[in-house]
């Protein structure tokens, strides 16, 4: 949602805080997906690609590891752009790509595909940290307050995540 100049700054701040809460919920759900799929990744890879080697499992887990940070960025970047800070999101994404390419170029000779995926995880983490810094400045909150929800918000996030998961797996409960 884009804001016009007539919208009060408190409303804009509340909207951005609500978006941050949604990003936390999606990030929590992404971590849950990673936690659920990682232990059974060998079975998943063998089911999908029977001729796959053990390295495919490592690749699968590394791609999963980047998922929570990617989900956070995909939600927060448009939100800060809607607040009129599009250039910050664009710079962060640009430097994230640069970090990814440079690290992949440096790590590939030593670690192969795993090095490239490690570069992806580091670039996604860079994007998460940089967006958290920008959000902390926009919302006038501490950096850690933006990155880590309070105890009360954490309980709400877990509750919202459980409701979402239950609604997907058991339509009769909700």
Tab-separated table of C-alpha atoms in Angstrom, residues 50-164:
chain	number	residue	atom	x	y	z
A	50	UNK	CA	16.318	-41.308	-6.859
A	51	UNK	CA	19.720	-41.090	-8.581
A	52	UNK	CA	20.825	-38.056	-6.506
A	53	UNK	CA	24.038	-38.203	-4.517
A	54	UNK	CA	24.536	-37.246	-0.862
A	55	UNK	CA	25.619	-33.762	-1.938
A	56	UNK	CA	22.076	-33.066	-3.086
A	57	UNK	CA	20.894	-33.284	0.519
A	58	UNK	CA	23.471	-30.697	1.595
A	59	UNK	CA	22.400	-28.417	-1.250
A	60	UNK	CA	18.735	-28.839	-0.313
A	61	UNK	CA	19.415	-27.957	3.341
A	62	UNK	CA	21.525	-24.931	2.377
A	63	UNK	CA	18.785	-23.598	0.111
A	64	UNK	CA	16.304	-24.107	2.957
A	65	UNK	CA	18.585	-22.173	5.316
A	66	UNK	CA	18.262	-19.035	3.183
A	67	UNK	CA	14.444	-19.236	3.135
A	68	UNK	CA	13.657	-17.356	6.402
A	69	UNK	CA	15.909	-14.432	5.491
A	70	UNK	CA	14.536	-14.311	1.964
A	71	UNK	CA	10.955	-14.286	3.244
A	72	UNK	CA	11.738	-11.384	5.603
A	73	UNK	CA	13.287	-9.368	2.763
A	74	UNK	CA	10.403	-10.097	0.379
A	75	UNK	CA	7.923	-8.637	2.871
A	76	UNK	CA	9.881	-5.717	4.332
A	77	UNK	CA	11.423	-4.354	1.128
A	78	UNK	CA	8.074	-3.403	-0.502
A	79	UNK	CA	6.826	-2.095	2.847
A	80	UNK	CA	9.669	0.379	3.219
A	81	UNK	CA	9.286	1.322	-0.444
A	82	UNK	CA	5.617	2.132	0.222
A	83	UNK	CA	6.738	4.412	3.043
A	84	UNK	CA	8.847	6.440	0.619
A	85	UNK	CA	12.188	4.748	1.297
A	86	UNK	CA	12.447	2.771	-1.936
A	87	UNK	CA	16.051	3.783	-2.556
A	88	UNK	CA	17.219	2.078	0.639
A	89	UNK	CA	15.611	-1.208	-0.351
A	90	UNK	CA	17.080	-0.929	-3.844
A	91	UNK	CA	20.571	-0.255	-2.478
A	92	UNK	CA	20.299	-3.145	-0.032
A	93	UNK	CA	19.181	-5.563	-2.729
A	94	UNK	CA	21.921	-4.330	-5.079
A	95	UNK	CA	24.648	-4.792	-2.465
A	96	UNK	CA	23.151	-8.155	-1.515
A	97	UNK	CA	23.614	-9.288	-5.114
A	98	UNK	CA	27.176	-7.905	-5.126
A	99	UNK	CA	27.964	-9.752	-1.874
A	100	UNK	CA	26.470	-12.919	-3.324
A	101	UNK	CA	28.421	-12.724	-6.583
A	102	UNK	CA	31.752	-11.822	-4.967
A	103	UNK	CA	31.492	-14.516	-2.295
A	104	UNK	CA	30.343	-17.115	-4.823
A	105	UNK	CA	33.306	-16.227	-7.033
A	106	UNK	CA	35.685	-16.536	-4.060
A	107	UNK	CA	34.177	-19.680	-2.518
A	108	UNK	CA	33.406	-21.746	-5.627
A	109	UNK	CA	37.015	-22.823	-6.324
A	110	UNK	CA	37.336	-24.201	-2.797
A	111	UNK	CA	33.859	-25.517	-1.978
A	112	UNK	CA	32.097	-25.934	-5.331
A	113	UNK	CA	28.319	-25.626	-5.331
A	114	UNK	CA	28.259	-25.636	-1.530
A	115	UNK	CA	30.392	-22.468	-1.586
A	116	UNK	CA	27.947	-20.803	-3.962
A	117	UNK	CA	25.050	-21.718	-1.693
A	118	UNK	CA	27.005	-20.504	1.322
A	119	UNK	CA	27.401	-17.189	-0.497
A	120	UNK	CA	23.623	-17.124	-1.024
A	121	UNK	CA	22.987	-17.640	2.689
A	122	UNK	CA	25.476	-14.919	3.636
A	123	UNK	CA	23.943	-12.502	1.094
A	124	UNK	CA	20.421	-13.195	2.427
A	125	UNK	CA	21.684	-12.663	5.991
A	126	UNK	CA	23.310	-9.398	4.873
A	127	UNK	CA	19.998	-8.285	3.371
A	128	UNK	CA	18.137	-9.200	6.582
A	129	UNK	CA	20.595	-7.262	8.760
A	130	UNK	CA	20.654	-4.223	6.453
A	131	UNK	CA	16.848	-4.081	6.238
A	132	UNK	CA	16.704	-4.372	10.037
A	133	UNK	CA	19.047	-1.377	10.338
A	134	UNK	CA	16.898	0.675	7.942
A	135	UNK	CA	13.732	-0.322	9.803
A	136	UNK	CA	15.286	0.609	13.128
A	137	UNK	CA	15.999	4.093	11.768
A	138	UNK	CA	12.555	4.527	10.188
A	139	UNK	CA	10.666	3.235	13.239
A	140	UNK	CA	13.049	4.841	15.727
A	141	UNK	CA	13.562	1.523	17.504
A	142	UNK	CA	16.726	-0.251	18.521
A	143	UNK	CA	18.337	-2.538	15.974
A	144	UNK	CA	17.788	-5.612	18.144
A	145	UNK	CA	14.161	-4.649	18.794
A	146	UNK	CA	13.534	-4.760	15.043
A	147	UNK	CA	15.389	-8.056	14.569
A	148	UNK	CA	13.985	-9.873	17.578
A	149	UNK	CA	10.381	-9.511	18.717
A	150	UNK	CA	9.591	-8.933	22.391
A	151	UNK	CA	8.437	-11.849	24.526
A	152	UNK	CA	4.777	-10.837	24.192
A	153	UNK	CA	5.108	-10.410	20.420
A	154	UNK	CA	6.933	-13.740	20.183
A	155	UNK	CA	4.020	-15.488	21.864
A	156	UNK	CA	1.598	-13.768	19.466
A	157	UNK	CA	3.750	-14.793	16.494
A	158	UNK	CA	3.798	-18.412	17.640
A	159	UNK	CA	0.025	-18.299	18.162
A	160	UNK	CA	-0.542	-16.785	14.709
A	161	UNK	CA	1.807	-19.365	13.186
A	162	UNK	CA	-0.043	-22.208	14.885
A	163	UNK	CA	-3.397	-20.847	13.692
A	164	UNK	CA	-2.044	-20.608	10.161
